[in-house]
Protein backbone atom coordinates (compact mmCIF):
# COMPACT_ATOMS: atom_id res chain seq x y z
CA UNK A 1 0.00 0.00 0.00
CA UNK A 2 1.34 3.40 -1.00
CA UNK A 3 1.32 6.08 1.67
CA UNK A 4 1.15 9.76 0.87
CA UNK A 5 -0.36 13.15 1.45
CA UNK A 6 -3.04 15.18 -0.28
CA UNK A 7 -3.62 18.91 0.12
CA UNK A 8 -6.01 21.55 -1.14
CA UNK A 9 -3.68 24.47 -0.40
CA UNK A 10 -5.79 25.91 2.43
CA UNK A 11 -4.70 29.38 3.47
CA UNK A 12 -4.37 30.15 7.15
CA UNK A 13 -7.10 32.48 8.44
CA UNK A 14 -6.63 34.20 11.80
CA UNK A 15 -9.23 35.17 14.40
CA UNK A 16 -9.73 38.54 12.70
CA UNK A 17 -10.55 36.83 9.42
CA UNK A 18 -7.29 37.93 7.82
CA UNK A 19 -6.14 35.50 5.14
CA UNK A 20 -2.52 34.40 4.76
CA UNK A 21 -0.84 35.71 1.58
CA UNK A 22 -0.92 33.07 -1.15
CA UNK A 23 2.76 33.72 -1.91
CA UNK A 24 3.76 32.64 1.60
CA UNK A 25 1.62 29.50 1.53
CA UNK A 26 2.87 28.44 -1.89
CA UNK A 27 6.47 28.63 -0.71
CA UNK A 28 5.56 26.64 2.40
CA UNK A 29 3.91 23.95 0.26
CA UNK A 30 7.07 23.44 -1.79
CA UNK A 31 9.10 23.06 1.42
CA UNK A 32 6.55 20.56 2.73
CA UNK A 33 6.67 18.45 -0.44
CA UNK A 34 10.46 18.45 -0.27
CA UNK A 35 10.26 17.05 3.27
CA UNK A 36 7.75 14.39 2.18
CA UNK A 37 10.27 13.17 -0.37
CA UNK A 38 13.10 13.21 2.16
CA UNK A 39 11.18 11.10 4.71
CA UNK A 40 10.24 8.53 2.08
CA UNK A 41 6.52 9.04 1.47
CA UNK A 42 5.23 7.57 -1.78
CA UNK A 43 3.11 10.30 -3.33
CA UNK A 44 1.80 13.82 -3.04
CA UNK A 45 -1.43 15.26 -4.43
CA UNK A 46 -2.66 18.86 -4.67
CA UNK A 47 -6.19 20.02 -5.42
CA UNK A 48 -7.56 22.74 -7.68
CA UNK A 49 -9.71 25.56 -6.29
CA UNK A 50 -10.71 29.03 -7.39
CA UNK A 51 -11.64 30.58 -4.05
CA UNK A 52 -10.04 33.18 -1.75
CA UNK A 53 -9.39 30.64 1.03
CA UNK A 54 -7.19 28.36 -1.13
CA UNK A 55 -3.77 29.09 -2.61
CA UNK A 56 -3.74 26.71 -5.56
CA UNK A 57 -5.72 27.17 -8.77
CA UNK A 58 -3.20 25.35 -11.02
CA UNK A 59 -2.00 22.06 -9.51
CA UNK A 60 0.33 21.41 -12.43
CA UNK A 61 2.42 24.51 -11.67
CA UNK A 62 2.91 23.41 -8.06
CA UNK A 63 3.83 19.91 -9.21
CA UNK A 64 6.31 21.20 -11.78
CA UNK A 65 8.01 23.26 -9.09
CA UNK A 66 8.00 20.27 -6.73
CA UNK A 67 9.54 18.06 -9.41
CA UNK A 68 12.71 20.16 -9.29
CA UNK A 69 13.24 19.75 -5.52
CA UNK A 70 12.28 16.07 -5.15
CA UNK A 71 13.72 12.78 -6.36
CA UNK A 72 11.36 9.88 -5.72
CA UNK A 73 7.88 10.97 -4.65
CA UNK A 74 5.01 10.64 -7.15
CA UNK A 75 3.36 13.96 -7.99
CA UNK A 76 -0.37 14.12 -8.66
CA UNK A 77 -3.32 16.45 -8.76
CA UNK A 78 -5.98 15.78 -6.14
CA UNK A 79 -8.05 16.68 -8.10
CA UNK A 80 -7.93 18.48 -11.44
CA UNK A 81 -11.45 19.74 -12.15
CA UNK A 82 -11.82 18.01 -15.48
CA UNK A 83 -15.33 19.32 -16.21
CA UNK A 84 -14.10 22.91 -16.55
CA UNK A 85 -10.70 22.12 -18.10
CA UNK A 86 -9.55 21.49 -21.65
CA UNK A 87 -8.43 17.84 -21.67
CA UNK A 88 -5.87 18.55 -24.40
CA UNK A 89 -4.09 21.29 -22.46
CA UNK A 90 -4.45 19.40 -19.19
CA UNK A 91 -2.80 16.35 -20.74
CA UNK A 92 0.02 18.44 -22.19
CA UNK A 93 0.68 20.03 -18.80
CA UNK A 94 0.88 16.73 -16.95
CA UNK A 95 2.94 15.09 -19.69
CA UNK A 96 5.39 17.96 -19.25
CA UNK A 97 5.55 17.38 -15.49
CA UNK A 98 6.12 13.70 -16.19
CA UNK A 99 9.13 14.52 -18.38
CA UNK A 100 10.58 17.01 -15.87
CA UNK A 101 10.17 14.51 -13.00
CA UNK A 102 11.45 11.45 -14.90
CA UNK A 103 8.09 9.68 -14.91
CA UNK A 104 6.66 10.62 -11.52
CA UNK A 105 3.56 12.54 -12.62
CA UNK A 106 -0.03 11.38 -12.23
CA UNK A 107 -3.32 13.07 -13.05
CA UNK A 108 -6.36 12.65 -10.84
CA UNK A 109 -9.53 13.75 -12.60
CA UNK A 110 -12.69 14.71 -10.77
CA UNK A 111 -15.70 16.98 -10.71
CA UNK A 112 -14.30 19.09 -7.86
CA UNK A 113 -15.85 19.84 -4.49
CA UNK A 114 -16.82 23.43 -5.43
CA UNK A 115 -18.38 24.98 -8.53
CA UNK A 116 -16.50 28.29 -8.93
CA UNK A 117 -14.54 27.05 -11.95
CA UNK A 118 -17.70 26.63 -14.06
CA UNK A 119 -18.67 30.31 -14.42
CA UNK A 120 -14.99 31.31 -14.34
CA UNK A 121 -14.26 29.34 -17.50
CA UNK A 122 -17.63 29.86 -19.14
CA UNK A 123 -19.37 26.52 -18.49
CA UNK A 124 -23.01 25.95 -17.60
CA UNK A 125 -23.74 23.95 -14.46
CA UNK A 126 -26.72 22.43 -16.24
CA UNK A 127 -24.14 20.52 -18.31
CA UNK A 128 -22.41 19.19 -15.17
CA UNK A 129 -22.70 15.48 -15.98
CA UNK A 130 -22.29 15.74 -19.75
CA UNK A 131 -19.15 17.85 -19.40
CA UNK A 132 -17.44 15.31 -17.21
CA UNK A 133 -18.43 12.33 -19.34
CA UNK A 134 -17.25 13.91 -22.59
CA UNK A 135 -14.01 15.31 -21.22
CA UNK A 136 -13.04 12.08 -19.48
CA UNK A 137 -13.61 10.23 -22.74
CA UNK A 138 -11.33 12.67 -24.59
CA UNK A 139 -8.64 12.61 -21.89
CA UNK A 140 -8.45 8.81 -21.99
CA UNK A 141 -8.39 8.79 -25.79
CA UNK A 142 -5.45 11.22 -25.83
CA UNK A 143 -3.60 8.97 -23.39
CA UNK A 144 -4.03 5.97 -25.69
CA UNK A 145 -3.53 7.62 -29.07
CA UNK A 146 -0.80 10.19 -29.78
CA UNK A 147 -2.63 11.31 -32.94
CA UNK A 148 -6.40 11.54 -32.63
CA UNK A 149 -9.58 12.50 -34.40
CA UNK A 150 -12.47 13.37 -32.12
CA UNK A 151 -15.71 15.32 -32.09
CA UNK A 152 -17.83 16.27 -29.09
CA UNK A 153 -20.31 18.85 -27.89
CA UNK A 154 -18.23 21.14 -25.69
CA UNK A 155 -14.90 21.46 -27.50
CA UNK A 156 -13.83 22.08 -31.11
CA UNK A 157 -13.20 18.82 -32.93
CA UNK A 158 -9.76 17.36 -33.52
CA UNK A 159 -8.77 16.06 -36.94
CA UNK A 160 -5.79 13.72 -37.03
CA UNK A 161 -4.14 15.97 -34.44
CA UNK A 162 -0.99 15.15 -32.46
CA UNK A 163 -1.09 15.96 -28.75
CA UNK A 164 2.43 16.73 -27.57
CA UNK A 165 4.57 16.26 -25.60
CA UNK A 166 4.06 12.61 -24.73
CA UNK A 167 4.84 11.43 -21.19
CA UNK A 168 7.54 8.96 -20.20
CA UNK A 169 6.66 5.51 -21.62
CA UNK A 170 3.97 7.27 -23.69
CA UNK A 171 1.45 6.75 -20.90
CA UNK A 172 0.21 8.95 -18.07
CA UNK A 173 -1.28 7.38 -14.94
CA UNK A 174 -4.83 8.73 -14.68
CA UNK A 175 -6.85 8.26 -11.50
CA UNK A 176 -10.43 9.34 -10.91
CA UNK A 177 -11.74 10.74 -7.66
CA UNK A 178 -15.23 9.79 -6.52
CA UNK A 179 -17.49 10.76 -3.65
CA UNK A 180 -20.45 8.56 -2.84
CA UNK A 181 -22.35 8.08 -6.09
CA UNK A 182 -22.73 4.57 -7.56
CA UNK A 183 -22.75 6.07 -11.07
CA UNK A 184 -19.20 7.41 -10.64
CA UNK A 185 -18.05 4.11 -9.17
CA UNK A 186 -19.61 2.14 -12.02
CA UNK A 187 -17.95 4.35 -14.63
CA UNK A 188 -14.51 3.94 -13.05
CA UNK A 189 -14.89 0.18 -12.83
CA UNK A 190 -16.15 -0.08 -16.40
CA UNK A 191 -13.21 1.95 -17.70
CA UNK A 192 -10.69 0.10 -15.52
CA UNK A 193 -9.42 3.31 -13.90
CA UNK A 194 -7.84 3.48 -10.44
CA UNK A 195 -10.15 5.21 -7.94
CA UNK A 196 -9.59 7.49 -4.97
CA UNK A 197 -12.56 7.56 -2.59
CA UNK A 198 -12.96 10.70 -0.46
CA UNK A 199 -14.09 9.67 3.02
CA UNK A 200 -14.29 12.90 5.00
CA UNK A 201 -17.11 12.31 7.44
CA UNK A 202 -19.32 9.76 9.12
CA UNK A 203 -18.12 6.18 9.46
CA UNK A 204 -15.83 4.73 6.78
CA UNK A 205 -17.54 1.34 6.96
CA UNK A 206 -20.56 2.97 5.26
CA UNK A 207 -18.45 3.15 2.08
CA UNK A 208 -17.77 -0.60 1.99
CA UNK A 209 -20.60 -1.37 -0.47
CA UNK A 210 -19.16 1.16 -2.93
CA UNK A 211 -15.69 -0.38 -2.72
CA UNK A 212 -17.18 -3.82 -3.28
CA UNK A 213 -19.27 -2.54 -6.19
CA UNK A 214 -16.20 -0.96 -7.82
CA UNK A 215 -14.26 -4.21 -7.60
CA UNK A 216 -17.22 -6.21 -8.93
CA UNK A 217 -17.66 -3.93 -11.96
CA UNK A 218 -13.90 -3.82 -12.60
CA UNK A 219 -13.78 -7.61 -12.72
CA UNK A 220 -17.01 -7.89 -14.73
CA UNK A 221 -15.47 -5.85 -17.53
CA UNK A 222 -12.44 -8.13 -17.66
CA UNK A 223 -9.81 -5.76 -16.34
CA UNK A 224 -6.56 -7.20 -15.01
CA UNK A 225 -6.73 -7.55 -11.21
CA UNK A 226 -2.94 -7.29 -11.11
CA UNK A 227 -3.47 -3.67 -12.11
CA UNK A 228 -6.33 -3.05 -9.66
CA UNK A 229 -5.74 0.11 -7.61
CA UNK A 230 -8.00 1.76 -5.08
CA UNK A 231 -7.27 4.44 -2.52
CA UNK A 232 -8.87 6.50 0.18
CA UNK A 233 -8.39 10.13 1.08
CA UNK A 234 -9.11 11.03 4.74
CA UNK A 235 -8.66 14.17 6.82
CA UNK A 236 -5.53 13.68 8.93
CA UNK A 237 -3.02 15.46 11.13
CA UNK A 238 -0.35 13.80 13.26
CA UNK A 239 1.37 14.92 16.46
CA UNK A 240 3.57 13.62 19.25
CA UNK A 241 0.70 13.71 21.75
CA UNK A 242 -2.81 12.75 20.70
CA UNK A 243 -4.76 15.10 22.96
CA UNK A 244 -2.45 18.03 22.29
CA UNK A 245 -2.71 17.75 18.51
CA UNK A 246 -6.50 17.36 18.77
CA UNK A 247 -6.80 20.46 20.99
CA UNK A 248 -4.58 22.43 18.63
CA UNK A 249 -6.39 21.33 15.50
CA UNK A 250 -10.03 21.47 16.54
CA UNK A 251 -10.46 25.28 16.33
CA UNK A 252 -8.89 25.36 12.85
CA UNK A 253 -10.76 22.32 11.57
CA UNK A 254 -14.15 23.38 12.94
CA UNK A 255 -13.74 26.90 11.56
CA UNK A 256 -13.18 25.47 8.08
CA UNK A 257 -16.11 23.07 8.39
CA UNK A 258 -18.30 26.01 9.37
CA UNK A 259 -17.05 28.23 6.53
CA UNK A 260 -17.97 25.54 4.03
CA UNK A 261 -21.09 24.55 5.95
CA UNK A 262 -22.61 28.04 5.82
CA UNK A 263 -22.87 27.79 2.04
CA UNK A 264 -24.15 24.22 2.12
CA UNK A 265 -26.68 24.40 4.93
CA UNK A 266 -24.73 22.34 7.45
CA UNK A 267 -25.35 22.66 11.18
CA UNK A 268 -22.47 24.22 13.17
CA UNK A 269 -19.62 21.77 13.67
CA UNK A 270 -19.30 20.54 17.27
CA UNK A 271 -16.46 19.12 19.36
CA UNK A 272 -18.37 15.88 19.89
CA UNK A 273 -18.41 15.37 16.08
CA UNK A 274 -14.67 15.92 16.01
CA UNK A 275 -14.09 13.52 18.90
CA UNK A 276 -16.36 10.94 17.31
CA UNK A 277 -14.52 11.24 14.02
CA UNK A 278 -11.24 10.61 15.83
CA UNK A 279 -12.61 7.43 17.38
CA UNK A 280 -11.87 3.95 16.05
CA UNK A 281 -14.95 3.92 13.79
CA UNK A 282 -14.73 7.55 12.61
CA UNK A 283 -13.30 9.13 9.47
CA UNK A 284 -10.69 11.44 11.05
CA UNK A 285 -7.10 10.30 11.57
CA UNK A 286 -5.94 12.98 14.00
CA UNK A 287 -3.67 11.84 16.78
CA UNK A 288 -0.32 10.29 17.61
CA UNK A 289 1.65 7.77 15.59
CA UNK A 290 0.36 4.63 17.32
CA UNK A 291 -3.31 5.57 16.93
CA UNK A 292 -2.75 6.55 13.32
CA UNK A 293 -0.95 3.31 12.44
CA UNK A 294 -3.84 1.28 13.84
CA UNK A 295 -6.43 3.27 11.94
CA UNK A 296 -4.59 3.21 8.61
CA UNK A 297 -4.13 -0.56 8.91
CA UNK A 298 -7.84 -0.91 9.69
CA UNK A 299 -8.66 1.01 6.50
CA UNK A 300 -6.37 -1.29 4.54
CA UNK A 301 -8.04 -4.39 5.96
CA UNK A 302 -11.57 -3.07 5.46
CA UNK A 303 -11.24 -1.82 1.91
CA UNK A 304 -8.28 -3.67 0.39
CA UNK A 305 -6.48 -0.39 -0.27
CA UNK A 306 -3.48 0.00 -2.52
CA UNK A 307 -3.10 3.67 -1.54
CA UNK A 308 -3.79 5.77 1.55
CA UNK A 309 -3.81 9.57 1.27
CA UNK A 310 -3.70 11.73 4.40
CA UNK A 311 -5.46 15.00 3.56
CA UNK A 312 -3.42 17.14 5.87
CA UNK A 313 -4.06 20.88 5.44
CA UNK A 314 -7.80 21.26 6.07
CA UNK A 315 -8.39 24.59 7.81
CA UNK A 316 -4.81 25.77 7.38
CA UNK A 317 -2.64 24.34 10.17
CA UNK A 318 0.59 26.29 10.62
CA UNK A 319 3.61 25.44 8.50
CA UNK A 320 5.39 24.18 11.64
CA UNK A 321 2.48 21.88 12.47
CA UNK A 322 2.44 20.60 8.90
CA UNK A 323 6.18 19.93 8.88
CA UNK A 324 5.93 18.06 12.18
CA UNK A 325 2.98 16.02 10.93
CA UNK A 326 4.85 15.12 7.74
CA UNK A 327 7.93 14.11 9.74
CA UNK A 328 5.86 11.86 12.02
CA UNK A 329 4.07 10.30 9.04
CA UNK A 330 7.30 9.53 7.22
CA UNK A 331 9.53 8.47 10.12
CA UNK A 332 7.11 6.84 12.57
CA UNK A 333 3.79 5.94 10.93
CA UNK A 334 4.86 4.79 7.46
CA UNK A 335 7.61 2.42 8.69
CA UNK A 336 5.23 0.72 11.13
CA UNK A 337 2.46 0.38 8.53
CA UNK A 338 4.89 -1.09 5.99
CA UNK A 339 6.31 -3.49 8.57
CA UNK A 340 2.84 -4.70 9.53
CA UNK A 341 1.88 -5.26 5.90
CA UNK A 342 4.92 -7.49 5.32
CA UNK A 343 3.88 -9.92 8.03
PDB file of N, CA, C and O in Angstrom, residues 37-68:
ATOM      1  N   UNK A  37       9.346  13.977   0.424  1.00  0.00           N
ATOM      2  CA  UNK A  37      10.267  13.169  -0.370  1.00  0.00           C
ATOM      3  C   UNK A  37      11.426  12.678   0.488  1.00  0.00           C
ATOM      4  O   UNK A  37      11.831  11.516   0.411  1.00  0.00           O
ATOM      5  N   UNK A  38      11.942  13.557   1.330  1.00  0.00           N
ATOM      6  CA  UNK A  38      13.102  13.212   2.161  1.00  0.00           C
ATOM      7  C   UNK A  38      12.777  12.130   3.180  1.00  0.00           C
ATOM      8  O   UNK A  38      13.638  11.300   3.504  1.00  0.00           O
ATOM      9  N   UNK A  39      11.540  12.105   3.702  1.00  0.00           N
ATOM     10  CA  UNK A  39      11.178  11.103   4.712  1.00  0.00           C
ATOM     11  C   UNK A  39      10.603   9.834   4.085  1.00  0.00           C
ATOM     12  O   UNK A  39      10.174   8.927   4.789  1.00  0.00           O
ATOM     13  N   UNK A  40      10.570   9.781   2.750  1.00  0.00           N
ATOM     14  CA  UNK A  40      10.241   8.526   2.078  1.00  0.00           C
ATOM     15  C   UNK A  40       8.782   8.249   1.827  1.00  0.00           C
ATOM     16  O   UNK A  40       8.402   7.084   1.610  1.00  0.00           O
ATOM     17  N   UNK A  41       7.923   9.274   1.824  1.00  0.00           N
ATOM     18  CA  UNK A  41       6.524   9.037   1.468  1.00  0.00           C
ATOM     19  C   UNK A  41       6.408   8.768  -0.027  1.00  0.00           C
ATOM     20  O   UNK A  41       7.265   9.166  -0.820  1.00  0.00           O
ATOM     21  N   UNK A  42       5.335   8.095  -0.416  1.00  0.00           N
ATOM     22  CA  UNK A  42       5.232   7.572  -1.777  1.00  0.00           C
ATOM     23  C   UNK A  42       4.660   8.544  -2.787  1.00  0.00           C
ATOM     24  O   UNK A  42       5.013   8.494  -3.962  1.00  0.00           O
ATOM     25  N   UNK A  43       3.744   9.408  -2.353  1.00  0.00           N
ATOM     26  CA  UNK A  43       3.112  10.295  -3.328  1.00  0.00           C
ATOM     27  C   UNK A  43       2.597  11.558  -2.660  1.00  0.00           C
ATOM     28  O   UNK A  43       2.410  11.612  -1.437  1.00  0.00           O
ATOM     29  N   UNK A  44       2.379  12.554  -3.485  1.00  0.00           N
ATOM     30  CA  UNK A  44       1.803  13.823  -3.042  1.00  0.00           C
ATOM     31  C   UNK A  44       0.748  14.242  -4.050  1.00  0.00           C
ATOM     32  O   UNK A  44       0.944  14.118  -5.267  1.00  0.00           O
ATOM     33  N   UNK A  45      -0.382  14.751  -3.555  1.00  0.00           N
ATOM     34  CA  UNK A  45      -1.427  15.255  -4.435  1.00  0.00           C
ATOM     35  C   UNK A  45      -1.889  16.632  -4.012  1.00  0.00           C
ATOM     36  O   UNK A  45      -2.009  16.906  -2.815  1.00  0.00           O
ATOM     37  N   UNK A  46      -2.175  17.513  -4.984  1.00  0.00           N
ATOM     38  CA  UNK A  46      -2.656  18.856  -4.671  1.00  0.00           C
ATOM     39  C   UNK A  46      -3.915  19.152  -5.469  1.00  0.00           C
ATOM     40  O   UNK A  46      -4.004  18.836  -6.663  1.00  0.00           O
ATOM     41  N   UNK A  47      -4.903  19.746  -4.801  1.00  0.00           N
ATOM     42  CA  UNK A  47      -6.188  20.019  -5.420  1.00  0.00           C
ATOM     43  C   UNK A  47      -6.237  21.342  -6.155  1.00  0.00           C
ATOM     44  O   UNK A  47      -5.336  22.171  -6.050  1.00  0.00           O
ATOM     45  N   UNK A  48      -7.311  21.514  -6.905  1.00  0.00           N
ATOM     46  CA  UNK A  48      -7.563  22.740  -7.679  1.00  0.00           C
ATOM     47  C   UNK A  48      -8.779  23.459  -7.119  1.00  0.00           C
ATOM     48  O   UNK A  48      -9.862  22.875  -7.023  1.00  0.00           O
ATOM     49  N   UNK A  49      -8.599  24.733  -6.754  1.00  0.00           N
ATOM     50  CA  UNK A  49      -9.714  25.556  -6.286  1.00  0.00           C
ATOM     51  C   UNK A  49      -9.576  26.970  -6.828  1.00  0.00           C
ATOM     52  O   UNK A  49      -8.468  27.415  -7.157  1.00  0.00           O
ATOM     53  N   UNK A  50     -10.697  27.668  -6.871  1.00  0.00           N
ATOM     54  CA  UNK A  50     -10.707  29.034  -7.392  1.00  0.00           C
ATOM     55  C   UNK A  50     -11.465  29.920  -6.404  1.00  0.00           C
ATOM     56  O   UNK A  50     -12.418  30.593  -6.755  1.00  0.00           O
ATOM     57  N   UNK A  51     -10.989  29.894  -5.155  1.00  0.00           N
ATOM     58  CA  UNK A  51     -11.635  30.582  -4.045  1.00  0.00           C
ATOM     59  C   UNK A  51     -10.589  31.351  -3.241  1.00  0.00           C
ATOM     60  O   UNK A  51      -9.402  31.000  -3.258  1.00  0.00           O
ATOM     61  N   UNK A  52     -11.013  32.376  -2.501  1.00  0.00           N
ATOM     62  CA  UNK A  52     -10.038  33.181  -1.751  1.00  0.00           C
ATOM     63  C   UNK A  52      -9.388  32.470  -0.580  1.00  0.00           C
ATOM     64  O   UNK A  52      -8.363  32.925  -0.079  1.00  0.00           O
ATOM     65  N   UNK A  53      -9.958  31.340  -0.128  1.00  0.00           N
ATOM     66  CA  UNK A  53      -9.391  30.645   1.030  1.00  0.00           C
ATOM     67  C   UNK A  53      -8.464  29.497   0.631  1.00  0.00           C
ATOM     68  O   UNK A  53      -8.015  28.729   1.486  1.00  0.00           O
ATOM     69  N   UNK A  54      -8.138  29.382  -0.659  1.00  0.00           N
ATOM     70  CA  UNK A  54      -7.193  28.364  -1.126  1.00  0.00           C
ATOM     71  C   UNK A  54      -6.123  29.021  -1.995  1.00  0.00           C
ATOM     72  O   UNK A  54      -6.401  29.952  -2.749  1.00  0.00           O
ATOM     73  N   UNK A  55      -4.898  28.485  -1.912  1.00  0.00           N
ATOM     74  CA  UNK A  55      -3.767  29.095  -2.607  1.00  0.00           C
ATOM     75  C   UNK A  55      -3.554  28.553  -4.009  1.00  0.00           C
ATOM     76  O   UNK A  55      -2.837  29.177  -4.788  1.00  0.00           O
ATOM     77  N   UNK A  56      -4.138  27.412  -4.339  1.00  0.00           N
ATOM     78  CA  UNK A  56      -3.740  26.705  -5.561  1.00  0.00           C
ATOM     79  C   UNK A  56      -4.906  26.622  -6.549  1.00  0.00           C
ATOM     80  O   UNK A  56      -5.912  25.952  -6.291  1.00  0.00           O
ATOM     81  N   UNK A  57      -4.747  27.295  -7.681  1.00  0.00           N
ATOM     82  CA  UNK A  57      -5.716  27.174  -8.772  1.00  0.00           C
ATOM     83  C   UNK A  57      -5.165  26.328  -9.919  1.00  0.00           C
ATOM     84  O   UNK A  57      -5.936  25.874 -10.764  1.00  0.00           O
ATOM     85  N   UNK A  58      -3.844  26.112  -9.943  1.00  0.00           N
ATOM     86  CA  UNK A  58      -3.202  25.352 -11.018  1.00  0.00           C
ATOM     87  C   UNK A  58      -2.285  24.292 -10.415  1.00  0.00           C
ATOM     88  O   UNK A  58      -1.089  24.539 -10.209  1.00  0.00           O
ATOM     89  N   UNK A  59      -2.825  23.109 -10.113  1.00  0.00           N
ATOM     90  CA  UNK A  59      -2.000  22.059  -9.507  1.00  0.00           C
ATOM     91  C   UNK A  59      -0.731  21.755 -10.296  1.00  0.00           C
ATOM     92  O   UNK A  59       0.326  21.491  -9.716  1.00  0.00           O
ATOM     93  N   UNK A  60      -0.819  21.807 -11.630  1.00  0.00           N
ATOM     94  CA  UNK A  60       0.333  21.409 -12.431  1.00  0.00           C
ATOM     95  C   UNK A  60       1.536  22.333 -12.233  1.00  0.00           C
ATOM     96  O   UNK A  60       2.683  21.899 -12.362  1.00  0.00           O
ATOM     97  N   UNK A  61       1.288  23.604 -11.901  1.00  0.00           N
ATOM     98  CA  UNK A  61       2.420  24.513 -11.666  1.00  0.00           C
ATOM     99  C   UNK A  61       3.111  24.160 -10.357  1.00  0.00           C
ATOM    100  O   UNK A  61       4.347  24.137 -10.271  1.00  0.00           O
ATOM    101  N   UNK A  62       2.326  23.850  -9.328  1.00  0.00           N
ATOM    102  CA  UNK A  62       2.911  23.413  -8.055  1.00  0.00           C
ATOM    103  C   UNK A  62       3.718  22.132  -8.258  1.00  0.00           C
ATOM    104  O   UNK A  62       4.839  21.992  -7.751  1.00  0.00           O
ATOM    105  N   UNK A  63       3.164  21.198  -9.015  1.00  0.00           N
ATOM    106  CA  UNK A  63       3.830  19.912  -9.208  1.00  0.00           C
ATOM    107  C   UNK A  63       5.102  20.063 -10.030  1.00  0.00           C
ATOM    108  O   UNK A  63       6.097  19.370  -9.781  1.00  0.00           O
ATOM    109  N   UNK A  64       5.092  20.958 -11.004  1.00  0.00           N
ATOM    110  CA  UNK A  64       6.308  21.196 -11.782  1.00  0.00           C
ATOM    111  C   UNK A  64       7.402  21.778 -10.901  1.00  0.00           C
ATOM    112  O   UNK A  64       8.574  21.390 -11.000  1.00  0.00           O
ATOM    113  N   UNK A  65       7.027  22.697 -10.021  1.00  0.00           N
ATOM    114  CA  UNK A  65       8.009  23.258  -9.087  1.00  0.00           C
ATOM    115  C   UNK A  65       8.522  22.181  -8.145  1.00  0.00           C
ATOM    116  O   UNK A  65       9.730  22.094  -7.867  1.00  0.00           O
ATOM    117  N   UNK A  66       7.611  21.336  -7.649  1.00  0.00           N
ATOM    118  CA  UNK A  66       8.000  20.267  -6.728  1.00  0.00           C
ATOM    119  C   UNK A  66       8.909  19.243  -7.396  1.00  0.00           C
ATOM    120  O   UNK A  66       9.785  18.660  -6.749  1.00  0.00           O
ATOM    121  N   UNK A  67       8.721  19.036  -8.694  1.00  0.00           N
ATOM    122  CA  UNK A  67       9.543  18.063  -9.412  1.00  0.00           C
ATOM    123  C   UNK A  67      11.022  18.427  -9.365  1.00  0.00           C
ATOM    124  O   UNK A  67      11.883  17.542  -9.402  1.00  0.00           O
ATOM    125  N   UNK A  68      11.311  19.715  -9.272  1.00  0.00           N
ATOM    126  CA  UNK A  68      12.714  20.157  -9.295  1.00  0.00           C
ATOM    127  C   UNK A  68      13.398  20.049  -7.936  1.00  0.00           C
ATOM    128  O   UNK A  68      14.622  20.178  -7.869  1.00  0.00           O
TER     129      UNK A  68
END
